[in-house]
Amino acid sequence: MAMESLRSGDAGSPGRPRTTSLLDVLSVAAVALDSQGRIVFWTPQAEELFGYTSEEALRKNAARLLVHPEHLKAAVKVFTEVLETGRSWAGAFPVRHKDGSSRLMEFRTMRLLDDLGDVYALGIVADHTLLQRVETDLALCERLISQSPIGLALLDPDLRYLLVNPALERIDGVPAEEHIGRHLRETLPLPDIDTVESALRQVLTTGTPLLDQYHVGRPPADSENEHAWSLSFYRLEDPGGRVLGAAISVVDVTERHRAAAEADRARRRLALIADASARVG
C-alpha cells in the first residue's frame, strides 16, 4: 500500500545533503488517517509539532490523541465531509499537544484513494502563528522591494535576473519582464561590465559585500546623456547556508556626478584664468 512506501522514506535518502527550504522553516507536517480515523502516516515534522513519536501515534485514533473533547464534534464533522464529498478543507484548528496544551494549527486536508479503493484523509499541517509571521514577513519584503526608491535586483549564481523592482526598471529603462532570465550584461549599460561581473563573482565566492561601487554609463532610455550609479553587491543565502545568488542595489547618483563634473570644470577654468593672469602680470 502507498502509505507503507511513503513511511519507509521518512528519514530521507542516506548520503543526500539536506537543503533548507520554506517548508523546513515552517516545519510542515503530513498526517494521514484511514476511514476509521486511525493514524497511518506520521512524518518527523508531525512529531515536532504535536510532540508524539511515530510509535506513539501510528494506529492510534487521531481524535482521541489530538483533539480536546470540546472540539471533537467539529473535528469529526470535517473528517467525515472530506471523506464523503472529496472536497478539501482548509483552515485553522486547535490541536492537543502531548504536553496537554492546546495549539492552533493551520490545516490543508484532502481525500486520498489507493489502488484498492480505500479512502484516506491527508492533512498538511503547520503552526498557525509561525505561518502568519512568515506570511507577514514575506508581504513586508514584497512591499519594501516594490516601493523602494532604490533599484534592486536578485540574480542567480550564473548572474541571470530572478527579480527586479520598479525602481530599477526606471533606472535602466528596461521593463521587468525583459530582465527575467537574461544575463546581467544584457541590460546593465556599463562599459566596465566585466569589472562588475568579476566583483559579483567575488561576492558569491567570499560572501563579503562590496558597497558603493561607482560606475558611469548611458542607459537605453537616455543614451544621449551620461549617467552615474552607486552599486552595492551582497550574497544571498538560505537559512541552511546554501548560496541562492546575489543581490544588487542601484542608486542613481547622476545629479551628484554632473555637479561634481561641473565643479571640476569650474576649478579648471579658475586655474586657467589664474595662470593667465600671472603670466600677463
Backbone as JSON, one array per atom type, in Angstrom:
{
  "sequence": "MAMESLRSGDAGSPGRPRTTSLLDVLSVAAVALDSQGRIVFWTPQAEELFGYTSEEALRKNAARLLVHPEHLKAAVKVFTEVLETGRSWAGAFPVRHKDGSSRLMEFRTMRLLDDLGDVYALGIVADHTLLQRVETDLALCERLISQSPIGLALLDPDLRYLLVNPALERIDGVPAEEHIGRHLRETLPLPDIDTVESALRQVLTTGTPLLDQYHVGRPPADSENEHAWSLSFYRLEDPGGRVLGAAISVVDVTERHRAAAEADRARRRLALIADASARVG",
  "N": [[0.84, -1.2, 0.0], [0.39, 2.32, -0.62], [0.84, 4.06, 1.54], [2.58, 2.69, 3.23], [4.93, 2.59, 1.7], [5.56, 5.28, 1.57], [6.03, 5.81, 4.26], [8.36, 4.45, 4.74], [10.24, 6.11, 3.69], [10.66, 8.28, 5.35], [12.95, 9.27, 6.66], [14.56, 10.27, 4.72], [16.92, 10.11, 1.95], [19.88, 8.21, 2.36], [23.01, 9.8, 2.7], [22.36, 11.9, 1.06], [22.59, 15.38, 0.73], [20.99, 17.61, 2.96], [18.8, 20.16, 2.18], [17.7, 23.43, 3.03], [14.49, 24.75, 3.04], [11.52, 26.77, 2.49], [9.55, 25.1, 3.43], [10.93, 23.68, 5.36], [11.5, 25.72, 7.17], [8.94, 26.36, 8.05], [8.32, 23.96, 9.15], [6.56, 21.97, 8.02], [4.16, 19.49, 8.35], [2.95, 16.17, 7.61], [0.09, 14.2, 7.9], [-1.76, 11.24, 7.84], [-4.95, 9.67, 7.83], [-6.88, 6.67, 8.19], [-10.08, 5.34, 7.03], [-11.35, 4.88, 9.4], [-10.4, 6.74, 11.09], [-7.93, 6.29, 12.17], [-4.44, 6.83, 12.69], [-2.23, 6.52, 10.06], [-0.03, 7.44, 8.82], [2.78, 9.36, 9.56], [4.85, 11.99, 9.84], [8.3, 13.01, 10.58], [8.19, 15.76, 11.08], [5.64, 16.02, 12.09], [5.94, 14.93, 14.58], [7.51, 16.94, 15.71], [5.67, 19.05, 15.77], [3.43, 18.09, 17.24], [4.41, 16.57, 19.33], [4.32, 13.82, 19.73], [5.89, 10.68, 19.16], [6.41, 8.6, 16.23], [5.91, 5.96, 16.97], [4.21, 6.32, 19.1], [2.04, 7.48, 17.88], [1.15, 6.19, 15.46], [-1.43, 4.08, 14.24], [-3.13, 4.82, 16.23], [-6.23, 6.32, 17.35], [-6.95, 9.34, 15.88], [-8.61, 11.41, 16.77], [-8.96, 10.92, 19.53], [-6.34, 11.17, 20.36], [-5.39, 13.7, 19.54], [-7.3, 15.71, 19.75], [-9.06, 17.96, 21.78], [-11.82, 17.32, 24.0], [-13.89, 19.28, 23.74], [-13.64, 20.15, 21.15], [-14.14, 18.0, 19.61], [-16.51, 17.29, 18.17], [-16.56, 19.14, 16.03], [-14.19, 18.41, 14.73], [-14.72, 15.76, 13.89], [-16.8, 16.27, 12.14], [-15.51, 17.72, 10.04], [-13.68, 15.74, 9.17], [-15.44, 13.71, 8.29], [-16.85, 14.99, 6.22], [-14.8, 15.5, 4.38], [-14.01, 12.89, 3.63], [-16.42, 11.86, 2.6], [-17.35, 13.65, 0.62], [-15.14, 14.38, -0.86], [-14.21, 16.91, -1.11], [-11.73, 19.34, -0.43], [-10.53, 20.7, 2.67], [-9.69, 23.66, 4.35], [-8.12, 25.51, 6.91], [-7.77, 26.96, 10.23], [-7.22, 25.08, 13.19], [-7.63, 24.0, 16.56], [-5.28, 21.96, 18.25], [-4.43, 19.22, 20.37], [-1.51, 19.1, 22.14], [1.19, 16.86, 23.08], [2.04, 17.6, 25.61], [-0.24, 18.45, 26.78], [-1.17, 20.99, 26.27], [-3.08, 23.32, 24.26], [-2.82, 23.98, 20.87], [-2.89, 26.14, 18.11], [-3.27, 25.14, 14.82], [-2.55, 25.29, 11.33], [-4.36, 23.86, 8.76], [-4.45, 21.9, 5.75], [-6.57, 19.85, 4.27], [-7.34, 16.81, 2.62], [-8.89, 14.28, 0.51], [-7.68, 10.99, -0.11], [-7.23, 8.26, -2.38], [-6.42, 4.82, -2.62], [-4.95, 2.14, -4.64], [-6.66, 0.08, -4.18], [-9.06, 1.11, -3.7], [-9.54, 2.07, -1.19], [-10.16, 4.71, 1.16], [-8.57, 7.66, 2.39], [-7.69, 10.29, 4.66], [-5.72, 13.04, 4.18], [-3.72, 15.25, 5.89], [-2.09, 18.32, 5.68], [0.02, 20.15, 7.65], [0.83, 23.04, 9.58], [2.32, 25.22, 12.01], [0.13, 27.67, 13.15], [0.64, 30.3, 14.12], [3.36, 30.66, 13.46], [3.16, 30.42, 10.67], [1.6, 32.66, 10.04], [3.4, 34.67, 10.8], [5.49, 34.28, 8.97], [4.12, 34.78, 6.59], [3.51, 37.48, 6.99], [6.11, 38.55, 7.07], [6.96, 37.96, 4.46], [5.14, 39.47, 2.98], [5.86, 42.02, 3.85], [8.5, 42.16, 2.9], [7.97, 42.06, 0.16], [6.62, 44.47, -0.21], [8.6, 46.29, 0.56], [10.48, 45.86, -1.46], [9.03, 46.47, -3.81], [8.26, 49.14, -3.4], [10.53, 50.54, -2.85], [12.73, 53.3, -3.41], [15.19, 52.79, -4.33], [16.98, 51.02, -6.8], [16.62, 47.54, -7.14], [17.83, 44.24, -7.58], [17.67, 40.72, -7.97], [19.85, 38.06, -8.5], [20.66, 34.9, -9.99], [23.13, 32.26, -9.3], [24.49, 32.22, -11.74], [24.42, 34.75, -12.57], [22.06, 35.68, -13.73], [18.97, 37.37, -14.11], [16.55, 37.15, -11.56], [14.64, 38.64, -10.3], [13.45, 41.98, -10.44], [12.92, 45.3, -9.26], [10.42, 48.0, -9.5], [11.82, 50.45, -9.37], [14.35, 49.89, -10.44], [13.64, 49.3, -13.04], [12.96, 51.87, -13.9], [15.45, 53.08, -13.72], [17.26, 51.71, -15.49], [15.71, 51.63, -17.74], [14.57, 49.35, -18.83], [11.92, 47.08, -19.13], [10.54, 45.07, -16.43], [9.83, 42.4, -17.07], [11.46, 41.91, -19.21], [13.9, 41.65, -18.12], [14.01, 39.24, -16.65], [15.55, 36.11, -16.5], [17.49, 36.86, -18.25], [20.96, 37.62, -18.87], [23.12, 39.52, -16.74], [24.81, 41.36, -18.12], [23.37, 41.89, -20.37], [21.53, 43.86, -19.91], [22.53, 45.83, -18.21], [23.82, 48.93, -18.62], [26.8, 49.44, -18.82], [30.11, 50.38, -19.52], [32.2, 49.11, -18.25], [31.4, 46.49, -17.66], [32.55, 43.99, -17.36], [34.17, 44.3, -15.12], [32.21, 44.69, -13.19], [30.89, 42.18, -13.22], [33.0, 40.54, -12.42], [33.38, 41.48, -9.82], [30.93, 40.73, -8.67], [31.11, 37.93, -8.83], [33.2, 37.53, -7.1], [31.96, 38.32, -4.71], [30.01, 36.3, -4.55], [31.66, 34.12, -4.13], [33.18, 34.69, -1.79], [31.41, 35.81, 0.03], [31.63, 38.29, 1.13], [30.36, 41.52, 1.23], [30.31, 44.12, -1.3], [30.35, 47.54, -1.33], [28.9, 50.6, -2.46], [29.98, 50.99, -5.12], [31.22, 52.85, -7.72], [29.95, 53.69, -10.85], [29.74, 54.55, -14.34], [27.65, 55.2, -17.14], [25.57, 54.87, -20.14], [22.23, 54.77, -20.2], [19.7, 52.81, -21.95], [17.29, 54.25, -22.08], [18.05, 56.87, -22.08], [20.19, 57.46, -23.92], [21.71, 59.51, -24.92], [22.87, 60.93, -22.94], [25.21, 60.93, -20.24], [25.09, 58.87, -17.39], [25.3, 58.19, -13.85], [25.89, 55.7, -11.35], [25.62, 54.3, -8.08], [26.63, 51.25, -7.02], [25.89, 48.38, -5.06], [26.8, 45.18, -3.83], [25.79, 42.03, -2.59], [25.82, 38.74, -1.11], [23.28, 36.23, -1.26], [21.84, 33.91, 0.93], [20.24, 30.85, 1.97], [18.47, 29.8, 5.02], [19.97, 27.56, 5.71], [22.5, 28.06, 4.82], [23.01, 27.65, 2.13], [24.01, 28.93, -1.0], [22.08, 31.19, -2.73], [22.25, 33.12, -4.65], [22.93, 36.43, -5.81], [22.44, 39.81, -4.73], [21.74, 43.05, -5.98], [21.97, 46.47, -5.33], [20.99, 49.57, -6.6], [21.73, 52.89, -6.87], [20.81, 55.91, -8.23], [23.05, 58.32, -9.0], [23.36, 60.43, -10.66], [22.88, 63.24, -10.72], [24.6, 64.14, -8.71], [26.99, 63.32, -9.84], [27.06, 64.9, -12.18], [27.1, 67.43, -11.03], [29.54, 67.3, -9.71], [31.21, 67.04, -11.91], [30.78, 69.49, -13.18], [31.72, 71.22, -11.2], [34.38, 70.49, -11.26], [35.07, 71.33, -13.81], [34.74, 74.09, -13.45], [36.74, 74.61, -11.57], [38.96, 74.09, -13.14], [38.72, 76.11, -15.06], [39.06, 78.39, -13.43], [41.64, 77.92, -12.55], [42.98, 78.12, -14.97], [42.47, 80.81, -15.64], [43.74, 82.06, -13.49], [46.35, 81.27, -13.96], [46.8, 82.47, -16.42], [46.51, 85.17, -15.73], [48.69, 85.48, -14.02], [50.76, 85.1, -15.83], [50.34, 87.28, -17.59], [50.69, 89.4, -15.79]],
  "CA": [[0.0, 0.0, 0.0], [1.21, 3.51, -0.82], [1.22, 4.66, 2.81], [3.76, 1.98, 3.74], [6.12, 3.01, 0.96], [5.89, 6.64, 2.0], [6.54, 5.8, 5.62], [9.74, 3.96, 4.73], [11.15, 7.16, 3.24], [10.58, 9.45, 6.22], [14.25, 9.79, 7.1], [15.31, 10.85, 3.6], [17.88, 9.22, 1.34], [21.19, 8.27, 3.0], [24.08, 10.44, 1.95], [21.91, 13.05, 0.3], [22.65, 16.59, 1.56], [19.69, 18.18, 3.28], [18.71, 21.58, 1.91], [16.7, 24.12, 3.82], [13.54, 25.47, 2.22], [10.44, 27.36, 3.26], [8.85, 24.01, 4.12], [11.7, 23.38, 6.57], [11.32, 26.83, 8.11], [7.6, 26.23, 8.61], [8.18, 22.62, 9.71], [5.28, 21.47, 7.52], [3.98, 18.07, 8.65], [1.9, 15.44, 6.9], [-0.55, 13.15, 8.71], [-2.84, 10.58, 7.1], [-5.87, 8.84, 8.63], [-7.72, 5.77, 7.4], [-11.51, 5.67, 7.1], [-11.79, 4.75, 10.79], [-9.81, 7.82, 11.87], [-6.66, 5.87, 12.76], [-3.27, 7.44, 12.06], [-1.46, 5.53, 9.3], [1.17, 8.09, 8.28], [3.2, 10.35, 10.57], [6.19, 12.42, 9.46], [9.08, 13.57, 11.69], [7.71, 17.11, 11.39], [4.45, 15.87, 12.94], [6.45, 14.74, 15.94], [7.93, 18.26, 16.2], [4.5, 19.89, 16.0], [2.47, 17.54, 18.2], [5.1, 16.0, 20.49], [4.23, 12.37, 19.77], [6.73, 9.95, 18.21], [5.62, 7.77, 15.32], [5.47, 4.79, 17.71], [3.09, 6.73, 19.96], [0.92, 8.0, 17.1], [0.64, 5.29, 14.43], [-2.52, 3.15, 14.57], [-3.98, 5.4, 17.26], [-7.33, 7.14, 16.88], [-6.46, 10.71, 15.87], [-9.47, 12.28, 17.56], [-8.66, 10.73, 20.95], [-4.96, 11.56, 20.65], [-5.02, 15.06, 19.17], [-8.4, 16.68, 19.83], [-9.71, 18.14, 23.08], [-13.23, 16.94, 23.92], [-14.78, 20.36, 23.31], [-13.5, 20.34, 19.7], [-14.27, 16.7, 18.95], [-17.62, 17.29, 17.21], [-16.14, 19.87, 14.83], [-13.16, 17.62, 14.04], [-15.38, 14.63, 13.24], [-17.57, 16.83, 11.01], [-14.58, 18.0, 8.94], [-13.15, 14.46, 8.7], [-16.5, 13.0, 7.58], [-17.15, 15.7, 4.97], [-13.69, 15.31, 3.44], [-14.06, 11.53, 3.1], [-17.67, 11.59, 1.87], [-17.54, 14.52, -0.54], [-13.91, 14.55, -1.62], [-13.81, 18.31, -1.13], [-10.67, 19.67, 0.51], [-10.88, 21.67, 3.72], [-8.53, 24.43, 4.8], [-8.42, 26.43, 7.99], [-7.05, 26.8, 11.49], [-7.94, 24.21, 14.12], [-6.83, 23.75, 17.76], [-4.84, 20.58, 18.41], [-3.87, 18.94, 21.69], [-0.1, 18.67, 22.14], [1.48, 15.81, 24.04], [2.18, 18.19, 26.94], [-1.56, 18.81, 27.27], [-1.56, 22.33, 25.84], [-3.83, 23.43, 23.0], [-2.06, 24.81, 19.94], [-3.62, 26.39, 16.87], [-2.54, 24.68, 13.65], [-3.13, 25.57, 10.01], [-4.54, 22.59, 8.07], [-4.98, 21.69, 4.41], [-6.98, 18.46, 4.38], [-7.9, 16.31, 1.36], [-9.14, 12.84, 0.45], [-6.82, 10.18, -0.95], [-7.69, 6.91, -2.73], [-5.33, 3.95, -3.04], [-5.29, 1.32, -5.78], [-7.69, -0.88, -3.78], [-10.3, 1.84, -3.49], [-9.67, 2.54, 0.2], [-10.05, 6.16, 1.27], [-7.76, 8.19, 3.49], [-7.68, 11.74, 4.79], [-4.36, 13.55, 4.32], [-3.64, 16.6, 6.42], [-0.82, 19.05, 5.64], [-0.15, 20.95, 8.86], [1.9, 23.94, 10.01], [1.95, 26.05, 13.15], [-0.62, 28.82, 12.66], [1.32, 31.55, 14.47], [4.57, 30.75, 12.64], [2.75, 30.65, 9.29], [1.2, 34.06, 9.94], [4.59, 35.51, 10.88], [6.2, 34.16, 7.7], [3.32, 35.49, 5.6], [3.7, 38.91, 7.23], [7.47, 38.89, 6.66], [7.02, 37.94, 3.0], [4.4, 40.63, 2.48], [6.67, 43.2, 4.12], [9.62, 42.16, 1.95], [7.45, 42.39, -1.16], [6.35, 45.9, -0.21], [9.88, 47.01, 0.59], [11.11, 45.75, -2.77], [8.25, 47.15, -4.84], [8.11, 50.56, -3.14], [11.82, 51.17, -2.59], [13.22, 54.2, -4.45], [16.49, 52.25, -4.76], [16.87, 49.89, -7.71], [17.01, 46.26, -6.55], [17.77, 43.08, -8.46], [18.16, 39.44, -7.46], [20.48, 37.28, -9.57], [21.03, 33.53, -9.64], [24.6, 32.14, -9.28], [25.03, 32.46, -13.08], [24.23, 36.18, -12.81], [20.86, 35.93, -14.52], [17.96, 38.04, -13.3], [15.4, 36.45, -11.0], [13.65, 39.64, -9.9], [13.84, 43.38, -10.39], [11.83, 46.13, -8.74], [10.07, 49.1, -10.41], [12.85, 51.49, -9.39], [15.41, 49.5, -11.39], [13.06, 49.49, -14.37], [13.08, 53.28, -14.25], [16.86, 53.45, -13.81], [17.93, 51.23, -16.71], [14.82, 51.78, -18.88], [14.19, 48.04, -19.37], [10.8, 46.53, -18.35], [10.89, 43.96, -15.54], [9.7, 41.09, -17.74], [12.57, 41.73, -20.15], [15.09, 41.31, -17.33], [13.98, 37.9, -16.07], [16.2, 35.07, -17.27], [18.59, 37.38, -19.06], [22.22, 37.81, -18.17], [23.34, 40.87, -16.24], [25.44, 42.23, -19.11], [22.44, 42.2, -21.44], [20.68, 45.0, -19.57], [23.23, 46.86, -17.46], [24.53, 49.71, -19.66], [28.07, 49.91, -18.28], [31.26, 49.98, -20.34], [33.08, 48.26, -17.46], [30.56, 45.4, -17.16], [33.43, 42.89, -16.95], [34.57, 44.59, -13.74], [31.04, 44.44, -12.34], [30.69, 40.74, -13.12], [34.09, 40.0, -11.61], [33.09, 41.84, -8.43], [29.82, 39.89, -8.22], [31.59, 36.56, -8.62], [33.99, 37.59, -5.86], [30.99, 38.34, -3.61], [29.42, 34.97, -4.47], [32.66, 33.18, -3.62], [33.65, 35.0, -0.44], [30.34, 36.23, 0.92], [31.91, 39.64, 1.62], [29.68, 42.51, 0.38], [31.03, 45.26, -1.87], [29.4, 48.63, -1.21], [29.11, 51.92, -3.07], [30.87, 50.92, -6.28], [30.83, 53.96, -8.6], [30.01, 53.33, -12.27], [29.17, 55.53, -15.26], [27.23, 54.61, -18.41], [24.47, 55.53, -20.84], [21.1, 53.84, -20.21], [18.93, 52.82, -23.2], [16.22, 55.24, -22.04], [18.64, 58.21, -22.23], [21.52, 57.12, -24.44], [22.45, 60.71, -25.32], [23.49, 61.54, -21.77], [25.94, 60.06, -19.33], [24.51, 58.72, -16.06], [26.2, 57.56, -12.86], [25.18, 54.89, -10.36], [26.35, 53.66, -6.98], [26.19, 49.85, -6.94], [26.33, 47.57, -3.92], [26.57, 43.76, -4.09], [25.91, 41.13, -1.44], [25.42, 37.37, -1.39], [22.06, 35.75, -0.64], [21.91, 32.53, 1.39], [19.06, 30.39, 2.69], [18.8, 29.59, 6.44], [20.95, 26.49, 5.85], [23.8, 28.48, 4.3], [23.14, 27.4, 0.7], [24.06, 30.17, -1.76], [20.97, 31.33, -3.66], [22.61, 34.05, -5.7], [23.43, 37.72, -5.35], [21.54, 40.96, -4.82], [22.36, 44.32, -6.35], [21.21, 47.7, -5.12], [21.46, 50.59, -7.54], [21.3, 54.25, -6.54], [21.15, 56.85, -9.3], [23.77, 59.48, -8.46], [23.69, 61.22, -11.84], [22.94, 64.66, -10.39], [25.85, 64.36, -7.98], [28.07, 63.14, -10.82], [27.09, 66.09, -13.04], [27.53, 68.57, -10.2], [30.98, 67.15, -9.48], [31.89, 67.33, -13.18], [30.7, 70.93, -13.4], [32.64, 71.85, -10.24], [35.74, 70.24, -11.74], [35.3, 72.24, -14.95], [34.87, 75.45, -12.9], [38.08, 74.72, -10.97], [39.93, 74.15, -14.23], [38.65, 77.45, -15.65], [39.68, 79.33, -12.49], [43.09, 77.7, -12.58], [43.47, 78.66, -16.24], [42.44, 82.27, -15.53], [44.79, 82.48, -12.55], [47.65, 81.09, -14.61], [46.93, 83.51, -17.47], [46.72, 86.45, -15.05], [50.06, 85.52, -13.54], [51.65, 85.28, -16.98], [50.21, 88.66, -18.06], [51.31, 90.28, -14.81]],
  "C": [[0.88, 1.25, 0.0], [1.67, 4.13, 0.48], [2.46, 4.0, 3.39], [5.02, 2.44, 3.03], [6.53, 4.44, 1.32], [6.54, 6.65, 3.36], [7.99, 5.35, 5.64], [10.73, 5.03, 4.32], [11.18, 8.37, 4.13], [11.94, 10.08, 6.5], [15.05, 10.42, 5.99], [16.34, 9.85, 3.09], [19.24, 9.35, 2.0], [22.21, 8.95, 2.1], [23.66, 11.66, 1.16], [21.94, 14.3, 1.16], [21.26, 17.18, 1.75], [19.71, 19.68, 3.03], [17.57, 22.18, 2.74], [15.8, 24.93, 2.91], [12.5, 26.1, 3.12], [9.66, 26.29, 4.01], [9.58, 23.63, 5.4], [11.51, 24.47, 7.62], [9.97, 26.72, 8.81], [7.39, 24.91, 9.33], [6.83, 22.02, 9.33], [5.22, 19.96, 7.71], [2.89, 17.47, 7.78], [1.41, 14.31, 7.8], [-1.68, 12.56, 7.89], [-3.63, 9.67, 8.04], [-6.6, 7.89, 7.7], [-9.19, 6.11, 7.62], [-12.07, 5.56, 8.51], [-11.18, 5.84, 11.69], [-8.51, 7.44, 12.56], [-5.5, 6.46, 11.97], [-2.45, 6.35, 11.37], [-0.19, 6.13, 8.7], [1.5, 9.27, 9.17], [4.63, 10.75, 10.26], [6.97, 12.91, 10.68], [8.64, 14.98, 12.07], [6.45, 17.08, 12.25], [4.86, 15.65, 14.39], [6.88, 16.09, 16.54], [6.72, 19.12, 16.57], [3.64, 19.4, 17.17], [3.11, 16.89, 19.42], [5.1, 14.49, 20.57], [5.19, 11.75, 18.75], [5.83, 9.12, 17.3], [5.11, 6.52, 16.04], [4.26, 5.1, 18.59], [1.85, 7.1, 19.15], [0.32, 6.99, 16.14], [-0.35, 4.27, 15.01], [-3.4, 3.63, 15.72], [-5.11, 6.2, 16.61], [-6.95, 8.62, 17.01], [-7.3, 11.62, 16.76], [-9.15, 12.16, 19.05], [-7.27, 11.25, 21.31], [-4.75, 13.06, 20.53], [-6.09, 16.12, 19.4], [-8.94, 16.74, 21.26], [-11.19, 17.84, 22.95], [-14.15, 18.03, 23.4], [-14.71, 20.63, 21.81], [-13.76, 19.06, 18.92], [-15.35, 16.7, 17.88], [-17.22, 17.99, 15.91], [-15.11, 19.09, 14.03], [-13.78, 16.46, 13.27], [-16.16, 15.11, 12.02], [-16.66, 17.09, 9.8], [-14.08, 16.7, 8.32], [-14.19, 13.74, 7.84], [-16.79, 13.66, 6.24], [-16.05, 15.49, 3.94], [-13.77, 13.92, 2.81], [-15.29, 11.3, 2.23], [-17.79, 12.4, 0.59], [-16.31, 14.63, -1.43], [-13.46, 15.99, -1.72], [-12.74, 18.58, -0.06], [-11.18, 20.67, 1.53], [-9.59, 22.36, 4.15], [-8.96, 25.38, 5.9], [-7.57, 26.15, 9.22], [-7.9, 25.96, 12.45], [-7.05, 23.95, 15.34], [-6.53, 22.26, 17.93], [-4.22, 20.4, 19.8], [-2.44, 18.4, 21.53], [0.1, 17.59, 23.19], [1.58, 16.35, 25.46], [0.84, 18.66, 27.53], [-2.05, 20.18, 26.83], [-2.34, 22.26, 24.53], [-3.1, 24.41, 22.1], [-2.81, 24.92, 18.63], [-2.73, 26.01, 15.68], [-3.3, 25.05, 12.38], [-3.16, 24.27, 9.21], [-4.94, 22.8, 6.61], [-5.28, 20.2, 4.33], [-7.67, 18.02, 3.09], [-8.08, 14.8, 1.42], [-8.16, 12.18, -0.5], [-7.48, 8.83, -1.21], [-6.49, 6.06, -3.1], [-5.82, 3.04, -4.17], [-6.33, 0.24, -5.46], [-9.04, -0.2, -3.55], [-10.52, 2.31, -2.07], [-9.44, 4.05, 0.25], [-9.26, 6.54, 2.51], [-7.94, 9.71, 3.52], [-6.24, 12.18, 5.05], [-4.43, 14.98, 4.82], [-2.23, 17.16, 6.31], [-0.93, 20.14, 6.7], [1.09, 21.82, 9.11], [1.39, 24.75, 11.2], [1.33, 27.36, 12.66], [0.11, 30.14, 12.92], [2.57, 31.74, 13.62], [4.22, 31.06, 11.19], [2.35, 32.11, 9.1], [2.41, 34.99, 9.95], [5.37, 35.47, 9.57], [5.44, 34.91, 6.61], [3.49, 37.0, 5.74], [5.08, 39.36, 6.77], [7.58, 38.94, 5.13], [6.3, 39.14, 2.4], [5.2, 41.91, 2.68], [7.84, 43.29, 3.15], [9.15, 42.56, 0.56], [7.18, 43.88, -1.27], [7.63, 46.72, -0.24], [10.54, 47.01, -0.78], [10.36, 46.57, -3.8], [8.21, 48.65, -4.65], [9.44, 51.28, -2.9], [12.21, 52.11, -3.73], [14.59, 53.77, -4.99], [16.25, 51.07, -5.7], [17.4, 48.62, -7.07], [16.86, 45.14, -7.57], [18.3, 41.86, -7.73], [18.66, 38.63, -8.65], [20.73, 35.86, -9.09], [22.56, 33.41, -9.67], [25.27, 32.32, -10.65], [24.85, 33.9, -13.52], [23.12, 36.46, -13.83], [19.77, 36.46, -13.6], [16.86, 37.07, -12.84], [14.28, 37.42, -10.67], [14.26, 41.02, -10.0], [12.65, 44.18, -9.88], [11.54, 47.3, -9.69], [11.13, 50.2, -10.47], [13.97, 51.15, -10.38], [14.91, 49.6, -12.83], [13.25, 50.94, -14.83], [14.54, 53.67, -14.48], [17.48, 52.99, -15.12], [17.01, 51.26, -17.94], [14.39, 50.48, -19.52], [13.05, 47.48, -18.53], [11.22, 45.3, -17.56], [10.87, 42.62, -16.26], [10.82, 40.84, -18.74], [13.9, 41.48, -19.43], [15.14, 39.8, -17.05], [14.58, 36.87, -17.02], [17.36, 35.55, -18.12], [19.83, 37.6, -18.2], [22.39, 39.28, -17.81], [23.85, 41.8, -17.33], [24.49, 42.59, -20.26], [21.59, 43.43, -21.16], [21.43, 46.13, -18.87], [24.13, 47.66, -18.39], [25.84, 50.29, -19.16], [29.21, 49.46, -19.18], [32.22, 49.06, -19.59], [32.3, 47.08, -16.86], [31.39, 44.19, -16.73], [33.88, 43.07, -15.5], [33.43, 44.3, -12.77], [30.82, 42.94, -12.14], [31.78, 40.09, -12.25], [33.86, 40.27, -10.13], [31.96, 40.97, -7.87], [30.27, 38.46, -7.96], [32.47, 36.48, -7.36], [33.07, 37.56, -4.65], [30.36, 36.96, -3.44], [30.38, 33.97, -3.85], [32.98, 33.43, -2.16], [32.53, 35.32, 0.54], [30.54, 37.62, 1.49], [31.26, 40.67, 0.71], [30.65, 43.55, -0.17], [30.02, 46.41, -1.95], [29.87, 49.87, -1.95], [30.18, 51.89, -4.16], [30.38, 51.92, -7.33], [31.02, 53.56, -10.06], [29.26, 54.35, -13.1], [28.8, 54.84, -16.56], [26.1, 55.4, -19.03], [23.3, 54.54, -20.94], [20.34, 53.91, -21.53], [17.87, 53.91, -23.24], [16.75, 56.66, -22.24], [20.08, 58.05, -22.73], [22.35, 58.33, -24.85], [23.23, 61.3, -24.15], [24.14, 60.49, -20.87], [25.26, 60.05, -17.96], [25.52, 58.03, -15.14], [25.36, 56.83, -11.82], [26.15, 54.41, -9.28], [25.78, 52.26, -6.83], [26.74, 49.2, -5.69], [25.91, 46.13, -4.18], [26.67, 42.98, -2.78], [25.31, 39.77, -1.78], [24.13, 37.03, -0.63], [22.21, 34.27, -0.29], [20.58, 32.14, 2.03], [19.44, 30.12, 4.14], [19.82, 28.48, 6.68], [22.33, 26.83, 5.32], [24.01, 28.21, 2.82], [23.08, 28.71, -0.06], [22.94, 30.18, -2.8], [21.31, 32.21, -4.85], [23.12, 35.34, -5.09], [22.34, 38.77, -5.51], [22.36, 42.19, -5.18], [21.42, 45.45, -5.95], [21.85, 48.79, -5.96], [20.87, 51.94, -7.14], [21.75, 55.17, -7.66], [21.79, 58.1, -8.68], [24.19, 60.41, -9.61], [23.81, 62.71, -11.51], [24.22, 65.0, -9.64], [27.05, 64.28, -8.92], [28.2, 64.38, -11.7], [27.55, 67.33, -12.28], [29.03, 68.52, -9.96], [31.76, 67.48, -10.75], [31.9, 68.83, -13.46], [31.65, 71.68, -12.46], [34.08, 71.67, -10.7], [36.07, 71.16, -12.92], [35.5, 73.67, -14.46], [36.26, 75.64, -12.3], [39.15, 74.84, -12.06], [39.94, 75.55, -14.88], [39.31, 78.48, -14.75], [41.2, 79.19, -12.5], [43.7, 78.29, -13.84], [43.53, 80.19, -16.2], [43.55, 82.77, -14.62], [46.15, 82.36, -13.19], [47.89, 82.16, -15.67], [47.2, 84.87, -16.85], [48.14, 86.58, -14.58], [51.03, 85.73, -14.68], [51.6, 86.72, -17.51], [50.89, 89.64, -17.11], [52.83, 90.22, -14.9]]
}
